[in-house]
Coordinates of C-alpha atoms in Angstrom, one line a residue:
Chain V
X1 CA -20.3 33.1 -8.9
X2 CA -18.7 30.7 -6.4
X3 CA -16.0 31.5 -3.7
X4 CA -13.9 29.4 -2.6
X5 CA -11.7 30.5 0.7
X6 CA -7.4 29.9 -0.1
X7 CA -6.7 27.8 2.5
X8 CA -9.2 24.9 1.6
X9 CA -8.3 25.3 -2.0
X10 CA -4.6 25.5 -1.5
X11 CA -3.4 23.5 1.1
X12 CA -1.2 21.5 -1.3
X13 CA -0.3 22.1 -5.1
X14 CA -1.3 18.2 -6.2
X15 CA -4.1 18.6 -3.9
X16 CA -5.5 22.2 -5.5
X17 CA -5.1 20.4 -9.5
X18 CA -7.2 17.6 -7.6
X19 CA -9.9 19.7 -6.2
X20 CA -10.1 21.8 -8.8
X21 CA -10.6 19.3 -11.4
X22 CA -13.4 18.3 -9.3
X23 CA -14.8 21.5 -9.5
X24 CA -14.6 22.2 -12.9
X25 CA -15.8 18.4 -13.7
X26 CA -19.3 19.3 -11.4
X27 CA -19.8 22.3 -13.5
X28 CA -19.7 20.9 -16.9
X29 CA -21.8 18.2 -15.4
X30 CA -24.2 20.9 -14.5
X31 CA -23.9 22.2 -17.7
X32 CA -21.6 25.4 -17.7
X33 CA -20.1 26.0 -20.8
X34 CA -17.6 28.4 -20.0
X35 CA -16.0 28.8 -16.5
X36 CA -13.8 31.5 -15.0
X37 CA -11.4 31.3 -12.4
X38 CA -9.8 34.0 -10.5
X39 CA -7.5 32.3 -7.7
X40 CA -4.8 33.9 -5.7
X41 CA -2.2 31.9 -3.6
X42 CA -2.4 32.5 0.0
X43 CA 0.2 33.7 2.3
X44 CA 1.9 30.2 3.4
X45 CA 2.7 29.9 -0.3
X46 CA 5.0 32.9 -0.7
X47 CA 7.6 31.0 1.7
X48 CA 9.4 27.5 1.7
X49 CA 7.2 25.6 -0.8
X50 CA 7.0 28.3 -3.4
X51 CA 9.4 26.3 -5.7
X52 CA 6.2 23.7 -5.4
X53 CA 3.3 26.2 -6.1
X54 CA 5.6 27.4 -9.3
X55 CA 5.4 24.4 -10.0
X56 CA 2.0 24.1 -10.0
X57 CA 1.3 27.5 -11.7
X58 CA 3.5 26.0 -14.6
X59 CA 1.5 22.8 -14.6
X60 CA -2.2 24.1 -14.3
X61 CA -1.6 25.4 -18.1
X62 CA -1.8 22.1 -19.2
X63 CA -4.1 20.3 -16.4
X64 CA -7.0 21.6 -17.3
X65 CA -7.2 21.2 -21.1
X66 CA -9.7 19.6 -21.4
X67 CA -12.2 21.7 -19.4
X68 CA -13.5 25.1 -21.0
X69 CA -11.8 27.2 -18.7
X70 CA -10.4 30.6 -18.8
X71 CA -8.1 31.6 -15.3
X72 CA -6.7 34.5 -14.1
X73 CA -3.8 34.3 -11.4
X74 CA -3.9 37.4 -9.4
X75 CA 0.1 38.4 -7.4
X76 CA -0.2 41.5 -5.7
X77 CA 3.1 43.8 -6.9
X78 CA 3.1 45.7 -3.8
X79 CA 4.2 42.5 -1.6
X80 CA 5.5 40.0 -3.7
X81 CA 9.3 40.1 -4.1
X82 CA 10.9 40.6 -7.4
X83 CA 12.7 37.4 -7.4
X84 CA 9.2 35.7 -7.2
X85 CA 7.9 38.0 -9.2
X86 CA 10.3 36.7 -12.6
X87 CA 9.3 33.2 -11.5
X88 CA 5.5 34.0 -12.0
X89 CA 6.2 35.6 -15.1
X90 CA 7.7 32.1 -16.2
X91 CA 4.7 30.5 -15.5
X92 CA 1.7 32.4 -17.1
X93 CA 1.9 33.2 -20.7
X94 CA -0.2 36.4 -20.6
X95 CA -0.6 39.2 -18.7
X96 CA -3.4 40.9 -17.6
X97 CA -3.6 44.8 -18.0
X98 CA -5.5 47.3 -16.1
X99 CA -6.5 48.8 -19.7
X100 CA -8.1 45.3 -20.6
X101 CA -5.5 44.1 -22.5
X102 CA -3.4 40.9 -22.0
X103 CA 0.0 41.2 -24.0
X104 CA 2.0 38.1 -24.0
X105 CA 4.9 37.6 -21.6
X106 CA 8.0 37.1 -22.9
X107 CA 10.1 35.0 -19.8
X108 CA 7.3 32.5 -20.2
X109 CA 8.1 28.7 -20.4
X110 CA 6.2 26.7 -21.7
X111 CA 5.3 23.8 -18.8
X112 CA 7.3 20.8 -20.4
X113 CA 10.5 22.9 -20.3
X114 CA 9.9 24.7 -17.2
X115 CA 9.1 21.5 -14.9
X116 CA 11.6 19.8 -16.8
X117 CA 14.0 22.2 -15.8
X118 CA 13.7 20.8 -11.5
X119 CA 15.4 23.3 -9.7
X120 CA 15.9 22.5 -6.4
X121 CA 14.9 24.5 -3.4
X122 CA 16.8 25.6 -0.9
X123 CA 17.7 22.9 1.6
X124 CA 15.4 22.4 4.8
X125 CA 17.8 23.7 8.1
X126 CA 17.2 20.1 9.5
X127 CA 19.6 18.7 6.5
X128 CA 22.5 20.9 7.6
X129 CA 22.3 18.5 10.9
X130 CA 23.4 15.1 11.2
X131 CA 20.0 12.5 10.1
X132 CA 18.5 10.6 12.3
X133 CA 18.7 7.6 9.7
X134 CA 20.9 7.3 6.5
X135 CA 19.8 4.0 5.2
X136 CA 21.5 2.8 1.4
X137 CA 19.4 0.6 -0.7
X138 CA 16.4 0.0 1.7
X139 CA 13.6 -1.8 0.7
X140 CA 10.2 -0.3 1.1
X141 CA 9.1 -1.8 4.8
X142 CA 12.7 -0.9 6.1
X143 CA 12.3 2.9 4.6
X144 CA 8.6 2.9 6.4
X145 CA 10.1 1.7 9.9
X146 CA 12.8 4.9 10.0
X147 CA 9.9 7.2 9.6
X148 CA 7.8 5.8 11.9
X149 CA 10.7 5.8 14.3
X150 CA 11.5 9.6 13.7
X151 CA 7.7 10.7 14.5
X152 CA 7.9 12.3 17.8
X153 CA 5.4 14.2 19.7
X154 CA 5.3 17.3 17.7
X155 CA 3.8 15.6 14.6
X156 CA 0.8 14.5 14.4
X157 CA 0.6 10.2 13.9
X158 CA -1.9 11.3 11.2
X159 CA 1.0 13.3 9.4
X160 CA 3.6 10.4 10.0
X161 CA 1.5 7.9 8.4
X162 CA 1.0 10.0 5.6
X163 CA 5.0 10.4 5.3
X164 CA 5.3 6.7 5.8
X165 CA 3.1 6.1 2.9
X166 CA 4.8 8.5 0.5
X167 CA 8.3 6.9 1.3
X168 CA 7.1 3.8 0.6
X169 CA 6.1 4.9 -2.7
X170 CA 9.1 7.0 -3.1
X171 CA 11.8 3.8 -2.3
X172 CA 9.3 1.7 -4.4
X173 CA 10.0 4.1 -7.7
X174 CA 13.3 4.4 -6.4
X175 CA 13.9 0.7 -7.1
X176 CA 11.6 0.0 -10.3
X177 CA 12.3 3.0 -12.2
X178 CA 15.1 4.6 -10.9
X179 CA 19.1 3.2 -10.5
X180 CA 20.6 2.0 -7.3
X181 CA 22.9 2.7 -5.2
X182 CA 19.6 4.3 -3.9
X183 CA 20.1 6.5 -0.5
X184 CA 17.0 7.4 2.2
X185 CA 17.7 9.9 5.2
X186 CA 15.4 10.7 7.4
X187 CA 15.8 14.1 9.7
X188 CA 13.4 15.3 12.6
X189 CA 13.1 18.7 13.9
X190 CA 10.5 20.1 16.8
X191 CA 8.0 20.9 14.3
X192 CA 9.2 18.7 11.2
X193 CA 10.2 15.1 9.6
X194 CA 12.2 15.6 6.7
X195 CA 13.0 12.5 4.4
X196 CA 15.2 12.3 1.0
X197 CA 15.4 9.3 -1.2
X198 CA 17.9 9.7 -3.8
X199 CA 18.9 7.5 -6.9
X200 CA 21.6 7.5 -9.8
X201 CA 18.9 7.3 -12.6
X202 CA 17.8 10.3 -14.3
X203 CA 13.9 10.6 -12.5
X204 CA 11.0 10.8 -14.1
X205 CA 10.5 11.5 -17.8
X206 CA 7.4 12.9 -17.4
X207 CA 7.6 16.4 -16.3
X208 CA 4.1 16.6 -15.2
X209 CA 4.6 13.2 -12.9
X210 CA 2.5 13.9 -9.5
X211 CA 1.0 16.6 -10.5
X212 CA -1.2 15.0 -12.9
X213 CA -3.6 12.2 -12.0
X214 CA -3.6 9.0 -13.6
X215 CA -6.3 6.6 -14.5
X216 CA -6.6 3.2 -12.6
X217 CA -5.9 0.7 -15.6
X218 CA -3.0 -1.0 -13.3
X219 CA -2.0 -1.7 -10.4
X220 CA 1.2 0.6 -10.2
X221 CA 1.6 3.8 -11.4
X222 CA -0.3 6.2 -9.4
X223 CA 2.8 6.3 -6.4
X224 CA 4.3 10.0 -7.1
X225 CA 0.5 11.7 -7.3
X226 CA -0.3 9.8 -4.1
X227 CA 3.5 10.9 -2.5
X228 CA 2.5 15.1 -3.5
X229 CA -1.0 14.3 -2.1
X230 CA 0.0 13.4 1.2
X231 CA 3.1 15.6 2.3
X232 CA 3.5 19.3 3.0
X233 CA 6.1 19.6 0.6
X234 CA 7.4 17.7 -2.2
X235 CA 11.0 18.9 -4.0
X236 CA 12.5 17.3 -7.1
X237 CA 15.8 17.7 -7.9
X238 CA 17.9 16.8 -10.5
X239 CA 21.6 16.9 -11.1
X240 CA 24.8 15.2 -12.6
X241 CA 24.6 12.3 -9.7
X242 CA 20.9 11.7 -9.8
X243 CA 17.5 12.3 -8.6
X244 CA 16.6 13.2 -5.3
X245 CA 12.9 13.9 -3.9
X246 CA 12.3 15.4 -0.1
X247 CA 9.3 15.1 1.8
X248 CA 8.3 17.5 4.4
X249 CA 5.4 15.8 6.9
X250 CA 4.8 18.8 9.7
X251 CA 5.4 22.4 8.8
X252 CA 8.5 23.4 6.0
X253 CA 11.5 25.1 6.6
Chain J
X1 CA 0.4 -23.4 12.2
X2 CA 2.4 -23.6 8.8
X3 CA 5.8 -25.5 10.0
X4 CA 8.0 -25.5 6.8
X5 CA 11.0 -28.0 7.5
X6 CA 14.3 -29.7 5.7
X7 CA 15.3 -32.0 8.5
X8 CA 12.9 -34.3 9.8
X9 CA 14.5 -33.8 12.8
X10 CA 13.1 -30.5 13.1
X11 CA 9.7 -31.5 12.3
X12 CA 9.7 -34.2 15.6
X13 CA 11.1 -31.6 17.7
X14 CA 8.3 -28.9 16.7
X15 CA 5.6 -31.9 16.8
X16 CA 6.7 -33.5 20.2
X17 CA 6.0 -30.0 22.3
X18 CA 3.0 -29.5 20.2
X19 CA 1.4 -32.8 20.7
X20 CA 3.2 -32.5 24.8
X21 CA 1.1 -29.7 25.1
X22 CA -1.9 -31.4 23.7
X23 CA -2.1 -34.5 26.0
X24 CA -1.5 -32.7 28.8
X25 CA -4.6 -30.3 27.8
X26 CA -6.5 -33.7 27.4
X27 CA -6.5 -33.2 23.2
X28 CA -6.9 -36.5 20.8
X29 CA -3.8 -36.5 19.2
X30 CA -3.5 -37.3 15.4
X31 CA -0.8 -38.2 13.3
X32 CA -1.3 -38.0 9.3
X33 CA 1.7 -38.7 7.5
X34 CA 4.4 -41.1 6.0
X35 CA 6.9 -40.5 9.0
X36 CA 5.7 -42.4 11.7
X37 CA 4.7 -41.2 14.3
X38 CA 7.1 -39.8 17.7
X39 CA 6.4 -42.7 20.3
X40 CA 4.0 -41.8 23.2
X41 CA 1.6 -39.6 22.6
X42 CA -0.2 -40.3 19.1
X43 CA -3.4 -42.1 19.4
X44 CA -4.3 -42.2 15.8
X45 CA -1.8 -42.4 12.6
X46 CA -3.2 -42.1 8.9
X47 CA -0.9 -42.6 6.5
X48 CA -1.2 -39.3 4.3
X49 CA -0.2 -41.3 0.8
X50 CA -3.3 -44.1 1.9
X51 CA -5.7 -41.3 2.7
X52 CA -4.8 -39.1 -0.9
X53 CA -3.4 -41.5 -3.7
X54 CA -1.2 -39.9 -6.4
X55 CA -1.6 -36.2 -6.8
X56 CA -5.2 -36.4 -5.1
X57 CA -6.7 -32.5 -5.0
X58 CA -8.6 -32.0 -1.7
X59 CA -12.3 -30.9 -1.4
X60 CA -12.0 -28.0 1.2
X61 CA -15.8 -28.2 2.1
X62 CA -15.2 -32.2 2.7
X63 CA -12.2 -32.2 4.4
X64 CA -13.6 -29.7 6.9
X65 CA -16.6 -31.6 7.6
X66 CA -14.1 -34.7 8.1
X67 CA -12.2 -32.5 10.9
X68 CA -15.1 -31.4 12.5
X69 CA -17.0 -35.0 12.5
X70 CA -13.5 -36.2 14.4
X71 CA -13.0 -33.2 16.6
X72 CA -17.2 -33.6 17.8
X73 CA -16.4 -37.9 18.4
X74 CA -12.7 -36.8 20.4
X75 CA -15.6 -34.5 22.8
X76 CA -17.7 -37.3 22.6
X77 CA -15.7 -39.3 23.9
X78 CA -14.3 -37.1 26.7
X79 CA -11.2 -35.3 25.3
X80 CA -11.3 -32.1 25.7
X81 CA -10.5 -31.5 21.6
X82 CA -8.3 -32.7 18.7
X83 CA -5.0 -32.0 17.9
X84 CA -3.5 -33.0 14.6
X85 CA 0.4 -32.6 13.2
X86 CA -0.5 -33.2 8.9
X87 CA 2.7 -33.8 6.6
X88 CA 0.9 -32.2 3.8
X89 CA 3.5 -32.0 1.3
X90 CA 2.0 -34.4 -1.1
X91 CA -1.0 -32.6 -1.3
X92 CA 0.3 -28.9 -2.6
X93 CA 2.8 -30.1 -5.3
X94 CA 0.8 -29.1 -8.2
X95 CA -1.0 -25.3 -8.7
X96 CA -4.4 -27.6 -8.9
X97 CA -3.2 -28.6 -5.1
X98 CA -2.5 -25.4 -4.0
X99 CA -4.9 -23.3 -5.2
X100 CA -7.4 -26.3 -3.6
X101 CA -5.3 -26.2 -0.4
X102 CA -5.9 -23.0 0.1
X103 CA -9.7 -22.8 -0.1
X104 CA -9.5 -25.2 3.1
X105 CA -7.0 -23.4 4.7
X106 CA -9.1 -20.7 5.0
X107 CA -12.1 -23.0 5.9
X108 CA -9.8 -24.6 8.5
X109 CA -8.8 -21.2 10.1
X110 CA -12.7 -20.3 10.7
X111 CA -13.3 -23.7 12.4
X112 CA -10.6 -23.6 14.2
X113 CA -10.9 -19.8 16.1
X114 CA -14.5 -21.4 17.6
X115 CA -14.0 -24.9 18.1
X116 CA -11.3 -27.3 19.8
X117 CA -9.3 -27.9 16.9
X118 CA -6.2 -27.1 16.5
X119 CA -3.4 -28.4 14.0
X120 CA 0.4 -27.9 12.4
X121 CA 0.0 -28.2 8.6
X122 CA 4.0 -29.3 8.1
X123 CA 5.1 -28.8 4.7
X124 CA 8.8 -30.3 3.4
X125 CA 11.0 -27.7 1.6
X126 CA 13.1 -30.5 0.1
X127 CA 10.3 -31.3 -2.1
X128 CA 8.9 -27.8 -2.5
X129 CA 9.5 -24.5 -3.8
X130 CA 10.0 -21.5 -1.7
X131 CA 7.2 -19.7 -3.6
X132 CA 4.8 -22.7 -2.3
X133 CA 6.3 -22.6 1.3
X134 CA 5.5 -18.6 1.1
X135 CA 2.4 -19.4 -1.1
X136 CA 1.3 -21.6 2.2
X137 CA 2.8 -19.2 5.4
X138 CA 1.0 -16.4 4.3
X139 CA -2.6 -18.1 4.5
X140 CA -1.8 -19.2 8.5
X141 CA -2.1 -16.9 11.2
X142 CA 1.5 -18.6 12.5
X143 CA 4.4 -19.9 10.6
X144 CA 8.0 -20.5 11.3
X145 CA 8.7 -18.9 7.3
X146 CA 8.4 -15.4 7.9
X147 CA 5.9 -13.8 5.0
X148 CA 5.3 -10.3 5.6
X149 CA 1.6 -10.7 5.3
X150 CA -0.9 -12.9 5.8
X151 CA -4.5 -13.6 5.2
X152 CA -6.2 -16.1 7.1
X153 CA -9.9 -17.3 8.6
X154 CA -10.8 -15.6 12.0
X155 CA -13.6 -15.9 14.4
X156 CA -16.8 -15.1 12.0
X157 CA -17.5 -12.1 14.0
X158 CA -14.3 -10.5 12.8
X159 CA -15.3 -11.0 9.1
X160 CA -14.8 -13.3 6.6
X161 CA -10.8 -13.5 7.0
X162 CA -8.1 -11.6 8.5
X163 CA -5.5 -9.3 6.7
X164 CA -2.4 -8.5 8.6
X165 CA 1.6 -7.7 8.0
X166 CA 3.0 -5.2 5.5
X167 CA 1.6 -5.0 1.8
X168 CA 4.2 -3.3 -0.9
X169 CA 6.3 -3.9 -4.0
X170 CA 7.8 -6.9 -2.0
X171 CA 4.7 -9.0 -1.6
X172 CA 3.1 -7.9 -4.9
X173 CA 3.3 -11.1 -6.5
X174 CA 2.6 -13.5 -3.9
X175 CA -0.2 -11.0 -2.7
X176 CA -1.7 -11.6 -6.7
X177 CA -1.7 -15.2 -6.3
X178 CA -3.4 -15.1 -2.7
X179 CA -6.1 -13.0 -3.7
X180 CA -6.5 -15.5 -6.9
X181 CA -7.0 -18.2 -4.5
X182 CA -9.7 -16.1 -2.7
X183 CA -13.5 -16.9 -2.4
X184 CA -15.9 -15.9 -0.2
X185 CA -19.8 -17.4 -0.2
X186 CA -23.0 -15.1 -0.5
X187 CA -23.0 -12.4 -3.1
X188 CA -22.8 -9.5 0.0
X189 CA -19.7 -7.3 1.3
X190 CA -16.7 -9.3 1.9
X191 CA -15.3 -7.8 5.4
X192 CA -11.3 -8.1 6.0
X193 CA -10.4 -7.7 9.4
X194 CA -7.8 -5.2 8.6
X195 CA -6.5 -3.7 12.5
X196 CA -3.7 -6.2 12.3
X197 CA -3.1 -4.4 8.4
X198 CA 0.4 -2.2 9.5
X199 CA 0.2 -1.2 5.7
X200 CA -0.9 -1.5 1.9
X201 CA 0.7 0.1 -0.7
X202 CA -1.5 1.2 -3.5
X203 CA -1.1 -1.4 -5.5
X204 CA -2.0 -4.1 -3.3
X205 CA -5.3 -1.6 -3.0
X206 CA -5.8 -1.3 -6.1
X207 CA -5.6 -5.5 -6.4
X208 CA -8.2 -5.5 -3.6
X209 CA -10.3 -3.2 -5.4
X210 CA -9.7 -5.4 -8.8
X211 CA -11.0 -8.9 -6.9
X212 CA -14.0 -7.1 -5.3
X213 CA -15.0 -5.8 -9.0
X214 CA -13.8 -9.3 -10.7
X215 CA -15.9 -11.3 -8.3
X216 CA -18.6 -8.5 -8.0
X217 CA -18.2 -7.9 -4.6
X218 CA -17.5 -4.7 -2.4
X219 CA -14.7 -5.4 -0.1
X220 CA -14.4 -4.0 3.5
X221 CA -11.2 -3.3 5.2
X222 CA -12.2 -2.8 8.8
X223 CA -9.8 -1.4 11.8
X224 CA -7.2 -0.3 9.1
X225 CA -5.1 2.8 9.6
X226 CA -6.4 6.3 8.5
X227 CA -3.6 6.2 6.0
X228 CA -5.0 3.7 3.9
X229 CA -8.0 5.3 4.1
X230 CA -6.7 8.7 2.8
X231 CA -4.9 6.7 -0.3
X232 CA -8.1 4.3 -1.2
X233 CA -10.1 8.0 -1.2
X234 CA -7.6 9.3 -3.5
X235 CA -7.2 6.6 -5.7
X236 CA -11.2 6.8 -6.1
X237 CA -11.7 2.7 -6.0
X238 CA -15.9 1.8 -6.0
X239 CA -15.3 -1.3 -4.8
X240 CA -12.7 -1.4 -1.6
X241 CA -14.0 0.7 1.4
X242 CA -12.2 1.5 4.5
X243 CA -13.5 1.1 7.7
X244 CA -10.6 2.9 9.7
X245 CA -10.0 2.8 13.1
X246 CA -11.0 6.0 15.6

């Protein structure tokens, strides 16, 4: 038996999929043939990134195939609201019983058509406020300077540099991948940067993109899993106009 | 310095302070080229199409020793260095060139951050393509044709060349064709210094980590950013290690 305290485990959802393929990878190195997991989410995720952790909980039925693993996702009923309560129910296919059984649920979504399906979260306060930069078809450096010049002493330079990375990465699949006109704005709050690339194209196909690693065979590739490895929060949305991603570097609203 | 030019004009004007500065700081002054030479200040002019016939392909390790024979006589013989203004178009016309070229330029770089040497390599971009010009800039610490990186021989106490500028999507190519150019002696670490290194993307990292593994090296990047630390950890590459700064 191994515990493993929340916040370590879950400080971001790419970050959790990461560590915890780690973990499971050590133990079939050691030679367990059947693990068990029991994780909970802790506290931070029932608020502004929950969209992201849903996210995750959709993705984690597929990101550990190919370990032996068995999981078990425990919500507490008594706190967690019913709205997030449906969402959970969309992302586990079974539940677990306090008579030892473990019907199926019926909401559940299978994760292709659930992370396919991009809903976007509610928009940051910041973005109801003028931006500090609303930049249309930058390259990557010129995205990367109007972070850098909306870090203010409320963020950590550690955390800016982490955002300037992912927006780099974000502008870069922006412009290979995606369809220009291609629009970057950048807000900054006390506590907060806040930065949303949008394109006309469709985003990615792959619904699992960021989420899931992928192997170094070349020398692109690996930009979204790097951009939901570095920021606080990551949203993907999706509608009639385009694609549009938001960063969060500093605490989420 | 890498002074790229398309009026000659320019190139006297750029030369003249250059070589100004150099008499008045005692400097031997050379002049290799076909232009001749401002009037003044030069007391030595090789023709550059006498000294490399046709589509000669320099030796890097000979024309370094060729400097740094003539820089030791110019002390000898009581200036205080050698300053040189090459027109070295003819010799970076072909890939063969270039890729040779390059070699010395990093050779050139190292002897010249510890000894009294100092030179403008002037290229002509009537009779080159940008990629050359940019192929060129980005292996001198200075240029007139703004590259957004560069990677160029430093003082050897700083490592075996210097990585500075911005690395992303943009450079990607010309970034390829540097690091295909590269070669380092010694079968040890190969240490960048990396604190001028505002940023790499994780492709160009990933292309680091590809040389170090191709030439069977590890690769240092020393006095980069935290950031790039954090992404070469992620990206799980054996043979690129970050030394970041405090």
């Amino acid at each position: 038996m191994e515990f493993a305290t929340g916040g370590d485990m879950y400080a971001r959802p790419a970050a959790a999929i990461r560590s915890y393929r780690q973990l499971l990878a050590d133990h079939v190195a050691a030679g367990a043939g059947q693990i068990r997991i029991i994780g909970e989410l802790p506290a931070s995720a029932f608020g502004p990134t929950w969209d992201s952790w849903m996210r995750y909980e959709s993705a984690i039925n597929h990101a550990y195939d190919d370990f032996p693993l068995w999981s078990m996702c425990a919500y507490d009923r008594r706190t967690t609201p019913a709205a997030m309560l449906a969402d959970v129910d969309r992302t586990h296919p079974r539940q677990a019983r306090p008579d030892g059984t473990h019907p199926a649920i019926e909401a559940y979504a299978d994760p292709e058509s659930y992370l396919a399906g991009m809903r976007p979260a509610p928009p940051d306060p910041l973005q109801l406020t003028p931006p500090v930069a609303d930049l249309a078809d930058p390259l990557p450096g010129r995205a990367r300077d109007a972070v850098r010049a909306a870090g203010h002493e409320g963020i950590s330079r550690d955390e800016i540099e982490d955002l300037v990375v992912a927006v780099s990465e974000v502008v870069t699949n922006a412009m290979l991948y995606g369809r220009a006109p291609i629009r970057m704005r950048v807000w900054s709050g006390p506590d907060r940067v806040v930065a949303e690339v949008t394109d006309t194209g469709p985003g990615p196909k792959d619904p699992f993109a960021g989420l899931l690693p992928i192997g170094p065979e070349g020398p692109g590739g690996r930009g979204l899993w790097i951009v939901n490895q570095s920021c606080n929060h990551v949203t993907m949305a999706r509608d009639p106009d385009g694609f549009t991603l938001r960063l969060t570097a500093g605490v989420p609203h | 310095m890498c002074f790229s030019y398309d009026d000659d004009s320019d190139l006297y004007a750029r030369a003249q302070s250059f070589l100004a500065d150099g008499a008045a700081a005692g400097c031997q002054l050379w002049w290799i080229g076909d232009l001749p030479p401002p009037a003044g200040y030069v007391t030595t002019a090789v023709s550059i199409s006498a000294a490399y016939p046709g589509n000669a392909v320099i030796d890097p390790e000979a024309q370094l020793r060729q400097y740094a024979k003539v820089t030791s006589a110019a002390v000898a013989a009581g200036f205080t260095g050698l300053r040189v203004v090459a027109q070295a178009t003819p010799l970076v016309r072909t890939r063969e060139q270039l890729d040779a070229f390059a070699r010395y330029e990093l050779l050139i770089d190292r002897y010249m951050a510890t000894h009294p040497f100092s030179a403008i390599c002037a290229y002509d971009r009537r009779e080159l393509d940008s990629s050359a010009i940019d192929e060129l800039a980005c292996l001198h610490p200075d240029t007139n044709a703004p590259v957004p990186f560069h990677l160029h021989g430093c003082p050897p106490d700083g490592g075996a060349a210097a990585l500075t500028g911005e690395l992303d999507m943009t450079t990607d190519e010309l970034f390829e064709v540097t690091l295909g150019r590269l070669s380092f002696p010694g079968d040890d670490e190969v240490v960048l210094d990396a604190t001028g290194l505002r940023f790499a993307d994780h492709r160009a990292l990933w292309r680091m980590n590809r040389w170090a593994a191709e030439h069977d090296r590890h690769l240092v990047l020393r006095g980069a950013g935290r950031a790039t630390a954090r992404v070469v950890d992620l990206m799980d590459l054996p043979r690129l290690h970050v030394e970041a700064i405090a």
